[in-house]
PDB file of C-alpha atoms in Angstrom:
ATOM      1  CA  MET A   1      47.538 -45.868  15.177  1.00 44.00           C
ATOM      2  CA  THR A   2      46.488 -42.339  15.959  1.00 49.00           C
ATOM      3  CA  ALA A   3      44.570 -39.914  13.784  1.00 51.00           C
ATOM      4  CA  ALA A   4      46.642 -37.102  12.367  1.00 50.00           C
ATOM      5  CA  HIS A   5      45.849 -33.626  13.619  1.00 52.00           C
ATOM      6  CA  PRO A   6      44.817 -31.094  10.939  1.00 52.00           C
ATOM      7  CA  ALA A   7      47.763 -28.932  11.949  1.00 51.00           C
ATOM      8  CA  ALA A   8      50.109 -31.630  10.650  1.00 50.00           C
ATOM      9  CA  PHE A   9      48.990 -30.809   7.109  1.00 50.00           C
ATOM     10  CA  PRO A  10      49.372 -27.036   6.659  1.00 55.00           C
ATOM     11  CA  GLY A  11      48.140 -27.141   3.081  1.00 52.00           C
ATOM     12  CA  ARG A  12      44.839 -28.749   3.999  1.00 53.00           C
ATOM     13  CA  THR A  13      41.877 -27.332   5.830  1.00 49.00           C
ATOM     14  CA  PRO A  14      39.114 -29.488   7.255  1.00 49.00           C
ATOM     15  CA  ALA A  15      35.813 -29.310   5.405  1.00 48.00           C
ATOM     16  CA  ALA A  16      33.491 -26.847   7.052  1.00 52.00           C
ATOM     17  CA  ALA A  17      30.220 -28.184   8.348  1.00 56.00           C
ATOM     18  CA  PRO A  18      27.264 -27.044   6.231  1.00 68.00           C
ATOM     19  CA  GLY A  19      25.306 -24.121   7.599  1.00 77.00           C
ATOM     20  CA  ALA A  20      21.688 -24.266   8.682  1.00 79.00           C
ATOM     21  CA  PRO A  21      20.243 -23.185   5.277  1.00 86.00           C
ATOM     22  CA  ALA A  22      22.241 -25.883   3.495  1.00 88.00           C
ATOM     23  CA  ARG A  23      21.148 -28.553   5.964  1.00 89.00           C
ATOM     24  CA  ILE A  24      17.514 -27.529   5.657  1.00 92.00           C
ATOM     25  CA  TRP A  25      17.700 -27.531   1.870  1.00 93.00           C
ATOM     26  CA  ARG A  26      19.162 -31.053   1.980  1.00 92.00           C
ATOM     27  CA  VAL A  27      16.030 -32.167   3.832  1.00 93.00           C
ATOM     28  CA  VAL A  28      13.889 -30.551   1.130  1.00 93.00           C
ATOM     29  CA  ARG A  29      15.788 -32.455  -1.559  1.00 92.00           C
ATOM     30  CA  LEU A  30      15.452 -35.645   0.454  1.00 91.00           C
ATOM     31  CA  ASN A  31      11.689 -35.184   0.775  1.00 92.00           C
ATOM     32  CA  VAL A  32      11.187 -34.766  -2.971  1.00 90.00           C
ATOM     33  CA  VAL A  33      13.714 -37.357  -4.123  1.00 89.00           C
ATOM     34  CA  ASN A  34      10.791 -39.580  -5.149  1.00 86.00           C
ATOM     35  CA  LYS A  35       9.310 -37.121  -7.626  1.00 89.00           C
ATOM     36  CA  TRP A  36       6.972 -39.763  -9.011  1.00 90.00           C
ATOM     37  CA  THR A  37       5.006 -39.945  -5.747  1.00 88.00           C
ATOM     38  CA  VAL A  38       5.253 -36.282  -4.761  1.00 90.00           C
ATOM     39  CA  ILE A  39       4.739 -34.572  -8.126  1.00 89.00           C
ATOM     40  CA  TRP A  40       3.962 -36.714 -11.167  1.00 91.00           C
ATOM     41  CA  LEU A  41       1.470 -39.206  -9.738  1.00 90.00           C
ATOM     42  CA  PRO A  42      -0.976 -36.612  -8.330  1.00 91.00           C
ATOM     43  CA  VAL A  43      -0.719 -34.603 -11.555  1.00 92.00           C
ATOM     44  CA  MET A  44      -1.500 -37.682 -13.647  1.00 93.00           C
ATOM     45  CA  ILE A  45      -4.433 -38.676 -11.442  1.00 91.00           C
ATOM     46  CA  MET A  46      -5.786 -35.121 -11.565  1.00 92.00           C
ATOM     47  CA  PHE A  47      -5.467 -35.179 -15.354  1.00 94.00           C
ATOM     48  CA  PHE A  48      -7.350 -38.487 -15.496  1.00 95.00           C
ATOM     49  CA  ILE A  49     -10.099 -37.081 -13.266  1.00 92.00           C
ATOM     50  CA  GLY A  50     -10.371 -34.083 -15.582  1.00 92.00           C
ATOM     51  CA  VAL A  51     -10.640 -36.286 -18.664  1.00 94.00           C
ATOM     52  CA  VAL A  52     -13.362 -38.433 -17.080  1.00 93.00           C
ATOM     53  CA  ASN A  53     -15.367 -35.364 -16.066  1.00 91.00           C
ATOM     54  CA  TRP A  54     -14.974 -33.846 -19.521  1.00 93.00           C
ATOM     55  CA  LEU A  55     -16.218 -37.071 -21.152  1.00 93.00           C
ATOM     56  CA  ILE A  56     -19.270 -37.119 -18.882  1.00 89.00           C
ATOM     57  CA  TRP A  57     -20.074 -33.515 -19.765  1.00 88.00           C
ATOM     58  CA  TRP A  58     -19.531 -34.216 -23.472  1.00 91.00           C
ATOM     59  CA  ILE A  59     -21.776 -37.294 -23.430  1.00 90.00           C
ATOM     60  CA  ILE A  60     -24.589 -35.314 -21.807  1.00 86.00           C
ATOM     61  CA  TRP A  61     -24.043 -32.368 -24.153  1.00 85.00           C
ATOM     62  CA  SER A  62     -23.944 -34.475 -27.321  1.00 86.00           C
ATOM     63  CA  ALA A  63     -26.844 -36.748 -26.388  1.00 84.00           C
ATOM     64  CA  THR A  64     -29.355 -33.954 -25.774  1.00 81.00           C
ATOM     65  CA  ASN A  65     -31.049 -31.409 -27.958  1.00 78.00           C
ATOM     66  CA  PRO A  66     -29.687 -27.845 -27.796  1.00 76.00           C
ATOM     67  CA  ALA A  67     -32.907 -26.658 -26.170  1.00 73.00           C
ATOM     68  CA  ASP A  68     -32.644 -29.267 -23.413  1.00 71.00           C
ATOM     69  CA  ARG A  69     -28.915 -29.066 -22.699  1.00 70.00           C
ATOM     70  CA  ALA A  70     -29.203 -26.525 -19.899  1.00 70.00           C
ATOM     71  CA  ASP A  71     -31.641 -28.757 -17.986  1.00 71.00           C
ATOM     72  CA  ALA A  72     -29.629 -31.895 -18.774  1.00 67.00           C
ATOM     73  CA  MET A  73     -26.398 -30.346 -17.494  1.00 70.00           C
ATOM     74  CA  ASP A  74     -28.062 -28.994 -14.355  1.00 70.00           C
ATOM     75  CA  GLY A  75     -26.528 -30.694 -11.330  1.00 66.00           C
ATOM     76  CA  THR A  76     -23.668 -32.260 -13.270  1.00 69.00           C
ATOM     77  CA  GLN A  77     -21.601 -29.244 -14.307  1.00 72.00           C
ATOM     78  CA  TRP A  78     -20.333 -28.613 -10.751  1.00 75.00           C
ATOM     79  CA  THR A  79     -18.005 -31.311  -9.462  1.00 81.00           C
ATOM     80  CA  GLY A  80     -15.973 -31.599  -6.294  1.00 81.00           C
ATOM     81  CA  ALA A  81     -13.505 -34.045  -7.823  1.00 86.00           C
ATOM     82  CA  ALA A  82     -10.668 -31.508  -7.572  1.00 87.00           C
ATOM     83  CA  PHE A  83     -10.842 -31.945  -3.798  1.00 88.00           C
ATOM     84  CA  TYR A  84      -8.793 -35.094  -4.372  1.00 89.00           C
ATOM     85  CA  ILE A  85      -5.584 -33.077  -4.755  1.00 90.00           C
ATOM     86  CA  PHE A  86      -5.976 -31.610  -1.261  1.00 92.00           C
ATOM     87  CA  VAL A  87      -6.467 -35.025   0.312  1.00 92.00           C
ATOM     88  CA  TYR A  88      -3.450 -36.311  -1.583  1.00 92.00           C
ATOM     89  CA  MET A  89      -1.312 -33.540  -0.063  1.00 91.00           C
ATOM     90  CA  MET A  90      -2.222 -34.883   3.351  1.00 94.00           C
ATOM     91  CA  VAL A  91      -1.098 -38.336   2.210  1.00 92.00           C
ATOM     92  CA  VAL A  92       2.194 -36.868   0.949  1.00 91.00           C
ATOM     93  CA  ALA A  93       2.825 -35.250   4.333  1.00 93.00           C
ATOM     94  CA  ILE A  94       2.159 -38.552   6.098  1.00 93.00           C
ATOM     95  CA  GLN A  95       4.603 -40.329   3.792  1.00 89.00           C
ATOM     96  CA  VAL A  96       7.271 -37.673   4.253  1.00 86.00           C
ATOM     97  CA  VAL A  97       7.254 -37.915   8.031  1.00 89.00           C
ATOM     98  CA  SER A  98       6.738 -41.668   8.395  1.00 87.00           C
ATOM     99  CA  SER A  99       9.212 -42.694   5.680  1.00 86.00           C
ATOM    100  CA  THR A 100      11.803 -39.933   5.450  1.00 89.00           C
ATOM    101  CA  PHE A 101      12.129 -39.099   9.156  1.00 90.00           C
ATOM    102  CA  PRO A 102      13.795 -42.384  10.216  1.00 87.00           C
ATOM    103  CA  PHE A 103      16.054 -42.289   7.162  1.00 86.00           C
ATOM    104  CA  ALA A 104      17.067 -38.674   7.862  1.00 87.00           C
ATOM    105  CA  LEU A 105      17.936 -39.397  11.484  1.00 85.00           C
ATOM    106  CA  GLY A 106      20.120 -42.239  10.286  1.00 81.00           C
ATOM    107  CA  TYR A 107      22.183 -39.634   8.437  1.00 82.00           C
ATOM    108  CA  SER A 108      22.534 -37.455  11.555  1.00 82.00           C
ATOM    109  CA  VAL A 109      19.898 -34.914  10.510  1.00 87.00           C
ATOM    110  CA  THR A 110      18.635 -33.131  13.593  1.00 91.00           C
ATOM    111  CA  ARG A 111      14.931 -33.093  14.386  1.00 90.00           C
ATOM    112  CA  ARG A 112      14.929 -29.313  14.110  1.00 92.00           C
ATOM    113  CA  ASP A 113      16.456 -29.343  10.622  1.00 93.00           C
ATOM    114  CA  PHE A 114      14.066 -32.073   9.544  1.00 93.00           C
ATOM    115  CA  ALA A 115      11.059 -30.118  10.792  1.00 92.00           C
ATOM    116  CA  LEU A 116      12.187 -26.895   9.118  1.00 94.00           C
ATOM    117  CA  GLY A 117      13.128 -28.676   5.893  1.00 94.00           C
ATOM    118  CA  SER A 118       9.800 -30.515   5.786  1.00 94.00           C
ATOM    119  CA  GLY A 119       7.934 -27.279   6.480  1.00 94.00           C
ATOM    120  CA  LEU A 120       9.770 -25.610   3.597  1.00 96.00           C
ATOM    121  CA  THR A 121       8.953 -28.610   1.403  1.00 96.00           C
ATOM    122  CA  PHE A 122       5.257 -28.250   2.178  1.00 96.00           C
ATOM    123  CA  LEU A 123       5.379 -24.504   1.497  1.00 96.00           C
ATOM    124  CA  LEU A 124       6.994 -25.029  -1.899  1.00 96.00           C
ATOM    125  CA  LEU A 125       4.642 -27.833  -2.884  1.00 95.00           C
ATOM    126  CA  SER A 126       1.638 -25.807  -1.759  1.00 96.00           C
ATOM    127  CA  ALA A 127       2.800 -22.842  -3.817  1.00 96.00           C
ATOM    128  CA  GLY A 128       3.440 -24.956  -6.912  1.00 95.00           C
ATOM    129  CA  TYR A 129       0.156 -26.823  -6.782  1.00 95.00           C
ATOM    130  CA  ALA A 130      -1.784 -23.656  -5.907  1.00 95.00           C
ATOM    131  CA  ILE A 131      -0.375 -21.841  -8.939  1.00 96.00           C
ATOM    132  CA  GLY A 132      -1.223 -24.745 -11.220  1.00 94.00           C
ATOM    133  CA  PHE A 133      -4.711 -25.121  -9.745  1.00 93.00           C
ATOM    134  CA  THR A 134      -5.487 -21.416 -10.047  1.00 93.00           C
ATOM    135  CA  VAL A 135      -4.161 -21.172 -13.601  1.00 95.00           C
ATOM    136  CA  LEU A 136      -6.358 -24.107 -14.610  1.00 93.00           C
ATOM    137  CA  ALA A 137      -9.298 -22.357 -12.970  1.00 92.00           C
ATOM    138  CA  ALA A 138      -8.611 -19.280 -15.105  1.00 92.00           C
ATOM    139  CA  VAL A 139      -8.380 -21.425 -18.260  1.00 94.00           C
ATOM    140  CA  GLU A 140     -11.613 -23.137 -17.292  1.00 92.00           C
ATOM    141  CA  GLU A 141     -13.381 -19.795 -17.103  1.00 90.00           C
ATOM    142  CA  TRP A 142     -11.780 -18.560 -20.328  1.00 93.00           C
ATOM    143  CA  THR A 143     -12.992 -21.663 -22.206  1.00 92.00           C
ATOM    144  CA  ASN A 144     -16.454 -21.493 -20.592  1.00 88.00           C
ATOM    145  CA  GLY A 145     -15.941 -24.707 -18.682  1.00 87.00           C
ATOM    146  CA  TRP A 146     -13.777 -26.515 -21.232  1.00 91.00           C
ATOM    147  CA  TRP A 147     -16.318 -25.568 -23.947  1.00 89.00           C
ATOM    148  CA  LEU A 148     -19.031 -27.571 -22.205  1.00 86.00           C
ATOM    149  CA  GLY A 149     -19.962 -25.414 -19.208  1.00 84.00           C
ATOM    150  CA  GLY A 150     -18.310 -27.758 -16.715  1.00 85.00           C
ATOM    151  CA  HIS A 151     -16.633 -26.685 -13.494  1.00 87.00           C
ATOM    152  CA  LEU A 152     -13.789 -28.738 -12.057  1.00 89.00           C
ATOM    153  CA  PHE A 153     -11.365 -26.093 -10.780  1.00 90.00           C
ATOM    154  CA  THR A 154     -13.765 -23.144 -10.459  1.00 86.00           C
ATOM    155  CA  SER A 155     -15.793 -24.559  -7.598  1.00 76.00           C
ATOM    156  CA  VAL A 156     -18.785 -22.639  -6.350  1.00 65.00           C
ATOM    157  CA  TYR A 157     -16.960 -21.434  -3.228  1.00 67.00           C
ATOM    158  CA  PHE A 158     -14.667 -19.350  -5.442  1.00 72.00           C
ATOM    159  CA  ALA A 159     -17.608 -17.062  -6.179  1.00 62.00           C
ATOM    160  CA  ASP A 160     -16.279 -13.980  -7.977  1.00 75.00           C
ATOM    161  CA  GLU A 161     -12.838 -13.924  -6.388  1.00 82.00           C
ATOM    162  CA  THR A 162      -9.848 -12.541  -8.250  1.00 88.00           C
ATOM    163  CA  PHE A 163      -6.903 -14.634  -9.393  1.00 92.00           C
ATOM    164  CA  ALA A 164      -4.923 -13.551  -6.317  1.00 93.00           C
ATOM    165  CA  GLY A 165      -7.833 -14.381  -4.030  1.00 92.00           C
ATOM    166  CA  ARG A 166      -8.215 -17.853  -5.495  1.00 92.00           C
ATOM    167  CA  LEU A 167      -4.477 -18.423  -5.288  1.00 94.00           C
ATOM    168  CA  PHE A 168      -4.509 -17.526  -1.598  1.00 95.00           C
ATOM    169  CA  MET A 169      -7.454 -19.823  -0.896  1.00 93.00           C
ATOM    170  CA  VAL A 170      -5.918 -22.848  -2.608  1.00 93.00           C
ATOM    171  CA  PHE A 171      -2.477 -22.210  -1.095  1.00 96.00           C
ATOM    172  CA  THR A 172      -3.919 -21.904   2.408  1.00 96.00           C
ATOM    173  CA  ALA A 173      -6.027 -25.041   2.020  1.00 94.00           C
ATOM    174  CA  MET A 174      -2.993 -26.975   0.762  1.00 95.00           C
ATOM    175  CA  LEU A 175      -0.944 -25.904   3.769  1.00 96.00           C
ATOM    176  CA  PHE A 176      -3.751 -26.949   6.092  1.00 96.00           C
ATOM    177  CA  PHE A 177      -3.870 -30.488   4.711  1.00 96.00           C
ATOM    178  CA  PHE A 178      -0.079 -30.730   4.753  1.00 96.00           C
ATOM    179  CA  ALA A 179      -0.031 -29.699   8.418  1.00 96.00           C
ATOM    180  CA  VAL A 180      -2.773 -32.157   9.362  1.00 95.00           C
ATOM    181  CA  GLY A 181      -0.980 -34.983   7.567  1.00 95.00           C
ATOM    182  CA  ALA A 182       2.376 -34.172   9.157  1.00 95.00           C
ATOM    183  CA  PHE A 183       0.823 -33.925  12.620  1.00 95.00           C
ATOM    184  CA  SER A 184      -0.947 -37.269  12.165  1.00 94.00           C
ATOM    185  CA  ALA A 185       2.294 -38.936  11.083  1.00 93.00           C
ATOM    186  CA  SER A 186       4.124 -37.391  14.056  1.00 93.00           C
ATOM    187  CA  LEU A 187       1.568 -38.889  16.423  1.00 93.00           C
ATOM    188  CA  PHE A 188       2.070 -42.260  14.786  1.00 92.00           C
ATOM    189  CA  MET A 189       5.863 -42.004  15.040  1.00 90.00           C
ATOM    190  CA  ARG A 190       5.603 -41.136  18.738  1.00 90.00           C
ATOM    191  CA  TRP A 191       2.748 -43.348  19.984  1.00 92.00           C
ATOM    192  CA  ARG A 192       1.961 -45.548  16.964  1.00 87.00           C
ATOM    193  CA  MET A 193      -1.722 -46.340  16.349  1.00 90.00           C
ATOM    194  CA  ASN A 194      -2.699 -45.520  19.926  1.00 92.00           C
ATOM    195  CA  GLY A 195      -1.796 -41.894  19.332  1.00 90.00           C
ATOM    196  CA  ILE A 196      -3.907 -41.735  16.167  1.00 91.00           C
ATOM    197  CA  LEU A 197      -6.903 -43.301  17.890  1.00 93.00           C
ATOM    198  CA  VAL A 198      -6.725 -41.008  20.912  1.00 94.00           C
ATOM    199  CA  ALA A 199      -6.313 -37.910  18.748  1.00 93.00           C
ATOM    200  CA  GLY A 200      -9.207 -38.958  16.487  1.00 93.00           C
ATOM    201  CA  ALA A 201     -11.477 -39.648  19.453  1.00 95.00           C
ATOM    202  CA  THR A 202     -10.548 -36.321  21.056  1.00 95.00           C
ATOM    203  CA  LEU A 203     -11.255 -34.426  17.843  1.00 93.00           C
ATOM    204  CA  ALA A 204     -14.604 -36.183  17.416  1.00 95.00           C
ATOM    205  CA  LEU A 205     -15.630 -35.299  20.980  1.00 96.00           C
ATOM    206  CA  LEU A 206     -14.626 -31.669  20.478  1.00 95.00           C
ATOM    207  CA  LEU A 207     -16.632 -31.432  17.261  1.00 95.00           C
ATOM    208  CA  VAL A 208     -19.698 -33.024  18.841  1.00 96.00           C
ATOM    209  CA  GLY A 209     -19.336 -30.728  21.843  1.00 96.00           C
ATOM    210  CA  ALA A 210     -19.091 -27.662  19.612  1.00 95.00           C
ATOM    211  CA  ILE A 211     -22.167 -28.720  17.636  1.00 95.00           C
ATOM    212  CA  ALA A 212     -24.087 -29.344  20.857  1.00 96.00           C
ATOM    213  CA  LEU A 213     -23.074 -25.963  22.266  1.00 95.00           C
ATOM    214  CA  ILE A 214     -24.137 -24.123  19.100  1.00 95.00           C
ATOM    215  CA  THR A 215     -27.420 -26.041  18.990  1.00 95.00           C
ATOM    216  CA  TYR A 216     -28.385 -25.528  22.626  1.00 94.00           C
ATOM    217  CA  THR A 217     -27.532 -21.828  22.495  1.00 94.00           C
ATOM    218  CA  GLN A 218     -29.412 -21.470  19.191  1.00 93.00           C
ATOM    219  CA  SER A 219     -26.346 -19.891  17.600  1.00 93.00           C
ATOM    220  CA  TRP A 220     -26.613 -21.442  14.117  1.00 94.00           C
ATOM    221  CA  PRO A 221     -27.884 -18.157  12.596  1.00 94.00           C
ATOM    222  CA  ALA A 222     -24.821 -16.414  14.041  1.00 94.00           C
ATOM    223  CA  VAL A 223     -22.566 -19.101  12.560  1.00 93.00           C
ATOM    224  CA  GLY A 224     -24.162 -18.623   9.154  1.00 93.00           C
ATOM    225  CA  GLU A 225     -23.760 -14.866   9.457  1.00 94.00           C
ATOM    226  CA  TRP A 226     -20.085 -15.324  10.339  1.00 93.00           C
ATOM    227  CA  PHE A 227     -19.519 -17.228   7.097  1.00 91.00           C
ATOM    228  CA  VAL A 228     -21.334 -14.567   5.089  1.00 89.00           C
ATOM    229  CA  VAL A 229     -19.505 -11.651   6.718  1.00 92.00           C
ATOM    230  CA  ASN A 230     -16.042 -13.180   6.357  1.00 91.00           C
ATOM    231  CA  GLY A 231     -16.584 -14.426   2.828  1.00 88.00           C
ATOM    232  CA  PRO A 232     -14.585 -17.222   1.165  1.00 88.00           C
ATOM    233  CA  ILE A 233     -11.199 -15.553   1.676  1.00 91.00           C
ATOM    234  CA  GLY A 234     -11.878 -14.644   5.286  1.00 92.00           C
ATOM    235  CA  VAL A 235     -13.076 -18.147   6.156  1.00 91.00           C
ATOM    236  CA  THR A 236     -10.077 -19.677   4.402  1.00 92.00           C
ATOM    237  CA  ALA A 237      -7.714 -17.340   6.245  1.00 95.00           C
ATOM    238  CA  TRP A 238      -8.948 -18.799   9.526  1.00 95.00           C
ATOM    239  CA  LEU A 239      -7.478 -22.126   8.417  1.00 95.00           C
ATOM    240  CA  LEU A 240      -4.065 -20.619   9.106  1.00 96.00           C
ATOM    241  CA  LEU A 241      -4.763 -20.890  12.853  1.00 96.00           C
ATOM    242  CA  PRO A 242      -5.235 -24.694  12.991  1.00 96.00           C
ATOM    243  CA  THR A 243      -2.435 -25.006  10.426  1.00 96.00           C
ATOM    244  CA  VAL A 244       0.033 -23.262  12.728  1.00 96.00           C
ATOM    245  CA  LEU A 245      -1.229 -25.173  15.767  1.00 96.00           C
ATOM    246  CA  ALA A 246      -0.843 -28.505  13.949  1.00 95.00           C
ATOM    247  CA  ALA A 247       2.659 -27.567  12.774  1.00 94.00           C
ATOM    248  CA  VAL A 248       3.814 -26.538  16.260  1.00 95.00           C
ATOM    249  CA  ALA A 249       2.229 -29.579  17.902  1.00 94.00           C
ATOM    250  CA  GLY A 250       3.721 -31.876  15.272  1.00 93.00           C
ATOM    251  CA  TYR A 251       7.188 -30.445  15.881  1.00 93.00           C
ATOM    252  CA  ALA A 252       6.800 -30.900  19.647  1.00 93.00           C
ATOM    253  CA  VAL A 253       5.683 -34.520  19.244  1.00 92.00           C
ATOM    254  CA  LEU A 254       8.338 -35.334  16.655  1.00 88.00           C
ATOM    255  CA  GLY A 255      11.005 -33.985  18.980  1.00 86.00           C
ATOM    256  CA  ARG A 256      10.420 -36.959  21.257  1.00 86.00           C
ATOM    257  CA  ALA A 257       9.629 -39.534  18.603  1.00 83.00           C
ATOM    258  CA  THR A 258      11.852 -42.578  18.223  1.00 79.00           C
ATOM    259  CA  PRO A 259      11.695 -44.291  14.820  1.00 73.00           C
ATOM    260  CA  ARG A 260      10.877 -47.968  15.061  1.00 65.00           C
ATOM    261  CA  SER A 261      10.547 -50.604  12.392  1.00 51.00           C
TER     262      SER A 261
END
């Protein structure tokens, strides 16, 4: 039995293959199909962290005399707990590549479309979380630290930056952690745990070498001056360089990766 040629059915036209934008958007939808893990779970955990911090501030505030509250709150009103959301983005990127990549290839998704679709996914998630984070920072300032002088979203590194400046900083940091997570997962898909170990050891040696070089050349004052001159936004902008390098390297590694169970 032979397959009929499309010309044998003049009234029918074969379905056109989806274009590149449609294929890339399908990857985005595939990456966020589990909205519980990608969206709702980190939001709920962040909410729980906020509630716990608020309770701690309230306990200190209510248990002390008004004259002693400033001293009692000293050292407790600044918290780095919001850093959790950035680490979680790295975990999301690892899950996307390690779990979705084999599934996508099984449905004939090309590596290029998967990489572009995953990159777009990370951009959209970074934008969404950055907007939410920055809005909460503005509310925190408006309410004077949730009426207790606490600081969860307005970390000290924000200084006196504008809303746009804070949005850029959070967005850039999110992208950085996404890129690092995706690159780590790509190494694992290509060389399994050996790739992770070699990359971690190489990074550790580079960091130790850089610290040794700065120490022996007595360049720590220059490093401190660089941070001061560039400011929070300038320093954050430099994260775009390793972000791009990690994204390009991850794409190159993933291009040769073979999913294995």
